[in-house]
Amino acid sequence: MTVNLSSFIMPLAILLILLIVSAWLIWLERRLLALWQDRYGPNRVGPFGLAQVIADMIKMLTKEDWVPPFADRAVFVISPAITMVTILSAFAIVSFAPGISVASLNIDLLFFISMIALNAYSPVLAGWSSGNRYSLLGALRATAQMVSYEVFMGLSLMGVVALTGSFNILDIVEAQRPLWFCIPQFFGLVVFVIAGIALTHRIPFDLPEAENELVAGYHTEYSGLKFGMFFVGEYLNVILISSLITTFFFGGWLGPVLPPLAWFIIKTFVFICGFILLRASLPRPRYDRLMALGWKIMLPLAILNLVVTGSIILASGY
Amino acid sequence: MNTADISERKDVVQEIRDRFGDGIMAQQPARDGIPTVWVANDRVKDVLKYLKHETAGPYRMLYDLTAIDERFREMRQGQPDSTFTLVYHLLSHERNSDVRIKVPLTGESPRAGSITDIWQAANWYEREVWDMFGIHFDGHPELRRILLPLTWTGHPLRKDHPARATDMGPFSLPDDKAKREEDALRYSPDGVKDVMLLNMGPHHPGTHGLLRMILELDGEQIVNATPEIGFHHRGAEKMGERQSWHTYIPYTDRVDYLAGPLNNFPYVLAVETLAGIEVPDRAKVIRIMVAELFRISNHLVYYGTFSQDVGTMSPVFFMFNDRERVFHIIEAICGGRMHPEWFRIGGVAQDLPKGWDGLVRDFISSMPRRLKEYDGLVLKNRIFKGRTRGVGVLTVDEAIDRGVTGPNLRACGLEWDLRKKRPYSGYDQFAFDVPTMPDGDCYSRAVIRVEEMRQSLKIIEQCLKHMPDGPYKSDHPLATPPRKDRILCDIETLIHHFLSVSWGPVIPAGEAAFGTEGAKGNNTYYLISDGGAMSYRTRIRTPSFPHLQVVPFLTRGLMLSDLIAILGSIDYVLADVDR
């Protein structure tokens, strides 16, 4: 009975908490950016401006749900949902602490990669169905960027899998008890982080929505709740990538003294702040250079990392 | 002007006379000393070609091209008959001198030959003259309106065109009219296939104001870019014809709205040239100090928005904070912020307030450190370099041919700064360098401006150390508003002052152009007085106009992102383009 109940409550609780956290992450980002940029940020609604998120949500929910007459209506409506569904599903495999997770599969990692791959449809379809040329250009950039960066995101994790001998998240974390994978898999970490930023479409990889060039890229025509889904989806993505960096390379919930959940949250929070700091400090490279970086540097690096890891494992006689 | 220049100038007139004896109709003395020659319409192209290609020390830059409606002008003794006069203003960097070629035209809808085959830069200028005066240019590739809506009737800088909204009846925009206006904006290039048209602007985050770029794209590659301007046109030149010489000053602040007093500078200097006013030293140094503060302010905005254009989010906030520090000083001195309207005919509005030196000292002592920090944040960033190096390259020859001046010209390697080459207002008394860069790309244009800020700080520091004593405004009777210390002593002075305040000063008839080194390039006001309390013709030659015209040339074959970098790097303000 308890098992059954918790299998309902746990996913629900995680879902709610994730949505709430990602919404407040918007506040956190705005405040942190403001701090680094010598200004105030949202500080009027509620204590420290915390209620700003609620105000924004009310605004978003009460806006006219407008679909442009030149858009492909069905696809236009579905696309933002794709991003939410795939990212939230990907969270199913994240293990926040022993016992706090939605599912534990023997193919955790593959499930994550497949969800990320499905996520690529969202900007493509959104940009295509909008019937706007800026959106279309954004969609094109998003497709090229996501397809190419997914390739070596997967490859960068294979070193971790090889060292663990399993695709299961719990196994991966447990395997890091002696040594976090950020040391033996340092190049894997670098590639994963860069691919992760590319998947979240954040600076310096925000080309699909580059404001100065493409207005808002693939979601130019979106407003109200549908825009909100893209917006929150981006922050969910940030949490997802941060928590996976923690899980795969920084020992997950492992850590002394504090309870496991606290360790997990602290580590993830640090990476989230890292994402925001990146946004505050870097410019945006040109689209073709980004592709060149991906195929000419990141992919060979990921393969090399896998080959070296494999040979070391073979040589040390596992 | 030194004597060597003047002897050289006699030479150019003599040269033209010797060669085109019969085509030369008259030589006109101008108050600014620029040799002015009247050339018959059928000979002008030969004269211009000769001046550009054949003469020693050629006039390689078409600095300005404009027209004058002469039909109501009274004081033009010794000038050939003309209803409309075309004015070509050429500049020779080798000789460091200008020449003005005037062409008399007759009839109510005159025609002239296009010189777009001699200078590319003439394209927009001729379109502007067509738009404003209705002078038709034969052989122009696409002679259509440039600043006004395509649906406009009449040519506004003609004297008989209404000058105020109240002369034109109430405005309304019924649906059919709105539709007509919208249809006029449709763009369909002929014979171009397999391209995607992308309408960038007039409202777009990357265009820095009301600029419409019509892009023909092949994927993300730009096949052709066509800028459409005029959305910010406010008739600044027309307004000059119905404001008094004094009350026009605030309008000039708003032409390049990021560099307020740097616009006042050429205007008041041109008026002072016409009136023969000598400005006291203290006023000169105050002018220079305020102008250089605004140069820094302008370049800070440039620096911040340019880095924003290539995607860095933070610098623009730091730089706007610094700009706020500049405005803090400007507020203390002038009371205003962006547009202090501080210069006056004959000096400045008021003396410096108590404690100004402390504010300026704080600023110049803290600024170099921050500029260094920004170098690390922007200029040394590798992604920034990757976006800007080798992008939008302009060679010196191309730049000169297309009328590029100021920092953009120095970024191509030519050391050409009017503050050094033709020192005005006492710039020759200051020690500062003119930075140049060899490459002419977007990166060079940014580096030049950063270095210019450092030089401006140097100039301000010298102003601070050596601020002369004395009056802040000239004693000349035409200085406006007049200094008041003697008005209650004798009735003559009182009467003069009363008239000069109520009507505005009456500036002697004549013509004068004065060019200064503005924030974005060479800024020239060409003023014609018919001996009245208002200007007969006010021509504003702004640097942004030719700079924006270069953009299609720079972007062809590059990517969409490069266009944004180029637009950010050339530093234009749409008010400065459209006036």
Tab-separated table of N, CA and C in Angstrom, chain A residues 117-186:
chain	number	residue	atom	x	y	z
A	117	ALA	N	16.479	14.207	-27.338
A	117	ALA	CA	16.387	14.173	-28.794
A	117	ALA	C	14.992	14.572	-29.242
A	118	LEU	N	13.972	14.079	-28.524
A	118	LEU	CA	12.600	14.445	-28.885
A	118	LEU	C	12.364	15.941	-28.708
A	119	ASN	N	13.040	16.491	-27.703
A	119	ASN	CA	12.882	17.906	-27.399
A	119	ASN	C	13.251	18.771	-28.594
A	120	ALA	N	14.140	18.271	-29.441
A	120	ALA	CA	14.571	19.048	-30.598
A	120	ALA	C	13.399	19.364	-31.523
A	121	TYR	N	12.338	18.555	-31.476
A	121	TYR	CA	11.192	18.813	-32.342
A	121	TYR	C	10.477	20.103	-31.980
A	122	SER	N	10.540	20.439	-30.715
A	122	SER	CA	9.748	21.574	-30.259
A	122	SER	C	10.116	22.870	-30.980
A	123	PRO	N	11.374	23.330	-30.939
A	123	PRO	CA	11.689	24.567	-31.666
A	123	PRO	C	11.509	24.437	-33.172
A	124	VAL	N	11.789	23.263	-33.698
A	124	VAL	CA	11.658	23.091	-35.145
A	124	VAL	C	10.215	23.306	-35.561
A	125	LEU	N	9.309	22.581	-34.870
A	125	LEU	CA	7.899	22.685	-35.242
A	125	LEU	C	7.356	24.074	-34.939
A	126	ALA	N	7.805	24.641	-33.812
A	126	ALA	CA	7.320	25.974	-33.449
A	126	ALA	C	7.716	26.982	-34.513
A	127	GLY	N	8.966	26.947	-34.912
A	127	GLY	CA	9.443	27.903	-35.908
A	127	GLY	C	8.781	27.685	-37.256
A	128	TRP	N	8.596	26.440	-37.608
A	128	TRP	CA	8.002	26.106	-38.900
A	128	TRP	C	6.545	26.531	-38.951
A	129	SER	N	5.824	26.224	-37.868
A	129	SER	CA	4.385	26.463	-37.903
A	129	SER	C	4.040	27.934	-37.717
A	130	SER	N	4.965	28.740	-37.226
A	130	SER	CA	4.632	30.138	-36.968
A	130	SER	C	4.373	30.919	-38.243
A	131	GLY	N	4.939	30.476	-39.352
A	131	GLY	CA	4.757	31.221	-40.587
A	131	GLY	C	5.444	32.564	-40.566
A	132	ASN	N	6.521	32.666	-39.830
A	132	ASN	CA	7.259	33.921	-39.723
A	132	ASN	C	8.704	33.621	-40.098
A	133	ARG	N	9.310	34.526	-40.861
A	133	ARG	CA	10.646	34.188	-41.377
A	133	ARG	C	11.714	34.226	-40.297
A	134	TYR	N	11.529	35.068	-39.329
A	134	TYR	CA	12.481	35.066	-38.213
A	134	TYR	C	12.386	33.739	-37.464
A	135	SER	N	11.138	33.288	-37.241
A	135	SER	CA	10.937	32.011	-36.556
A	135	SER	C	11.571	30.880	-37.346
A	136	LEU	N	11.407	30.963	-38.644
A	136	LEU	CA	11.945	29.899	-39.488
A	136	LEU	C	13.464	29.843	-39.379
A	137	LEU	N	14.091	31.014	-39.437
A	137	LEU	CA	15.551	31.035	-39.297
A	137	LEU	C	15.958	30.499	-37.936
A	138	GLY	N	15.208	30.891	-36.898
A	138	GLY	CA	15.492	30.389	-35.556
A	138	GLY	C	15.364	28.881	-35.507
A	139	ALA	N	14.304	28.361	-36.144
A	139	ALA	CA	14.084	26.915	-36.143
A	139	ALA	C	15.223	26.195	-36.852
A	140	LEU	N	15.664	26.770	-37.966
A	140	LEU	CA	16.774	26.152	-38.699
A	140	LEU	C	18.017	26.078	-37.827
A	141	ARG	N	18.307	27.207	-37.184
A	141	ARG	CA	19.475	27.219	-36.310
A	141	ARG	C	19.316	26.215	-35.185
A	142	ALA	N	18.107	26.170	-34.610
A	142	ALA	CA	17.875	25.256	-33.486
A	142	ALA	C	18.080	23.813	-33.922
A	143	THR	N	17.546	23.460	-35.094
A	143	THR	CA	17.691	22.085	-35.557
A	143	THR	C	19.161	21.719	-35.683
A	144	ALA	N	19.877	22.547	-36.450
A	144	ALA	CA	21.273	22.233	-36.698
A	144	ALA	C	22.030	22.144	-35.383
A	145	GLN	N	21.791	23.091	-34.519
A	145	GLN	CA	22.524	23.130	-33.254
A	145	GLN	C	22.205	21.918	-32.388
A	146	MET	N	20.925	21.590	-32.243
A	146	MET	CA	20.560	20.506	-31.329
A	146	MET	C	20.985	19.161	-31.880
A	147	VAL	N	20.780	18.976	-33.185
A	147	VAL	CA	21.140	17.681	-33.763
A	147	VAL	C	22.640	17.440	-33.606
A	148	SER	N	23.438	18.460	-33.881
A	148	SER	CA	24.874	18.207	-33.824
A	148	SER	C	25.377	18.114	-32.384
A	149	TYR	N	24.812	18.900	-31.498
A	149	TYR	CA	25.326	18.847	-30.130
A	149	TYR	C	24.843	17.630	-29.358
A	150	GLU	N	23.710	17.063	-29.808
A	150	GLU	CA	23.257	15.839	-29.150
A	150	GLU	C	24.233	14.694	-29.377
A	151	VAL	N	24.811	14.692	-30.572
A	151	VAL	CA	25.682	13.574	-30.942
A	151	VAL	C	26.776	13.405	-29.903
A	152	PHE	N	27.471	14.495	-29.637
A	152	PHE	CA	28.574	14.273	-28.701
A	152	PHE	C	28.175	14.440	-27.253
A	153	MET	N	26.962	14.920	-26.987
A	153	MET	CA	26.484	14.855	-25.619
A	153	MET	C	26.389	13.382	-25.219
A	154	GLY	N	25.784	12.584	-26.099
A	154	GLY	CA	25.687	11.161	-25.826
A	154	GLY	C	27.069	10.536	-25.686
A	155	LEU	N	27.954	10.881	-26.623
A	155	LEU	CA	29.295	10.278	-26.606
A	155	LEU	C	30.054	10.660	-25.339
A	156	SER	N	29.853	11.904	-24.879
A	156	SER	CA	30.617	12.349	-23.706
A	156	SER	C	30.237	11.547	-22.465
A	157	LEU	N	29.006	11.025	-22.457
A	157	LEU	CA	28.576	10.273	-21.276
A	157	LEU	C	29.011	8.813	-21.323
A	158	MET	N	29.449	8.376	-22.477
A	158	MET	CA	29.792	6.962	-22.595
A	158	MET	C	31.006	6.587	-21.734
A	159	GLY	N	31.882	7.567	-21.517
A	159	GLY	CA	32.999	7.318	-20.614
A	159	GLY	C	32.506	6.986	-19.222
A	160	VAL	N	31.515	7.757	-18.780
A	160	VAL	CA	30.926	7.507	-17.459
A	160	VAL	C	30.326	6.116	-17.415
A	161	VAL	N	29.591	5.786	-18.490
A	161	VAL	CA	28.951	4.469	-18.532
A	161	VAL	C	30.014	3.368	-18.506
A	162	ALA	N	31.084	3.565	-19.256
A	162	ALA	CA	32.141	2.553	-19.309
A	162	ALA	C	32.760	2.349	-17.934
A	163	LEU	N	32.995	3.458	-17.229
A	163	LEU	CA	33.610	3.334	-15.908
A	163	LEU	C	32.672	2.638	-14.928
A	164	THR	N	31.354	2.920	-15.065
A	164	THR	CA	30.399	2.335	-14.138
A	164	THR	C	30.012	0.920	-14.538
A	165	GLY	N	29.928	0.722	-15.838
A	165	GLY	CA	29.428	-0.555	-16.325
A	165	GLY	C	27.932	-0.644	-16.293
A	166	SER	N	27.252	0.521	-16.212
A	166	SER	CA	25.798	0.478	-16.135
A	166	SER	C	25.227	1.798	-16.634
A	167	PHE	N	23.964	1.741	-17.148
A	167	PHE	CA	23.270	2.951	-17.549
A	167	PHE	C	22.414	3.507	-16.422
A	168	ASN	N	22.375	2.801	-15.322
A	168	ASN	CA	21.482	3.166	-14.232
A	168	ASN	C	22.077	4.289	-13.387
A	169	ILE	N	21.243	5.280	-13.076
A	169	ILE	CA	21.726	6.466	-12.357
A	169	ILE	C	22.262	6.093	-10.977
A	170	LEU	N	21.526	5.229	-10.270
A	170	LEU	CA	21.949	4.859	-8.922
A	170	LEU	C	23.337	4.232	-8.961
A	171	ASP	N	23.545	3.359	-9.941
A	171	ASP	CA	24.853	2.717	-10.084
A	171	ASP	C	25.930	3.747	-10.368
A	172	ILE	N	25.584	4.705	-11.248
A	172	ILE	CA	26.578	5.706	-11.625
A	172	ILE	C	26.995	6.509	-10.395
A	173	VAL	N	26.011	6.907	-9.588
A	173	VAL	CA	26.344	7.699	-8.399
A	173	VAL	C	27.155	6.859	-7.423
A	174	GLU	N	26.711	5.635	-7.205
A	174	GLU	CA	27.424	4.775	-6.251
A	174	GLU	C	28.865	4.541	-6.698
A	175	ALA	N	29.059	4.425	-8.017
A	175	ALA	CA	30.406	4.179	-8.532
A	175	ALA	C	31.339	5.338	-8.252
A	176	GLN	N	30.766	6.492	-7.869
A	176	GLN	CA	31.614	7.654	-7.644
A	176	GLN	C	32.039	7.779	-6.185
A	177	ARG	N	31.727	6.825	-5.344
A	177	ARG	CA	32.105	6.898	-3.931
A	177	ARG	C	33.608	7.103	-3.758
A	178	PRO	N	34.439	6.310	-4.454
A	178	PRO	CA	35.878	6.548	-4.271
A	178	PRO	C	36.333	7.858	-4.896
A	179	LEU	N	35.872	8.165	-6.069
A	179	LEU	CA	36.372	9.347	-6.770
A	179	LEU	C	35.281	9.866	-7.703
A	180	TRP	N	34.992	11.193	-7.595
A	180	TRP	CA	33.991	11.757	-8.509
A	180	TRP	C	34.517	11.661	-9.930
A	181	PHE	N	33.568	11.443	-10.860
A	181	PHE	CA	33.971	11.274	-12.263
A	181	PHE	C	34.508	12.540	-12.909
A	182	CYS	N	34.353	13.702	-12.204
A	182	CYS	CA	34.853	14.934	-12.828
A	182	CYS	C	36.363	14.865	-13.006
A	183	ILE	N	37.034	13.992	-12.261
A	183	ILE	CA	38.495	13.896	-12.442
A	183	ILE	C	38.873	12.900	-13.550
A	184	PRO	N	38.458	11.628	-13.448
A	184	PRO	CA	38.843	10.740	-14.561
A	184	PRO	C	38.140	11.089	-15.866
A	185	GLN	N	36.989	11.683	-15.782
A	185	GLN	CA	36.235	11.994	-16.997
A	185	GLN	C	36.208	13.499	-17.251
A	186	PHE	N	37.351	14.163	-17.028
A	186	PHE	CA	37.365	15.610	-17.114
A	186	PHE	C	36.919	16.094	-18.500
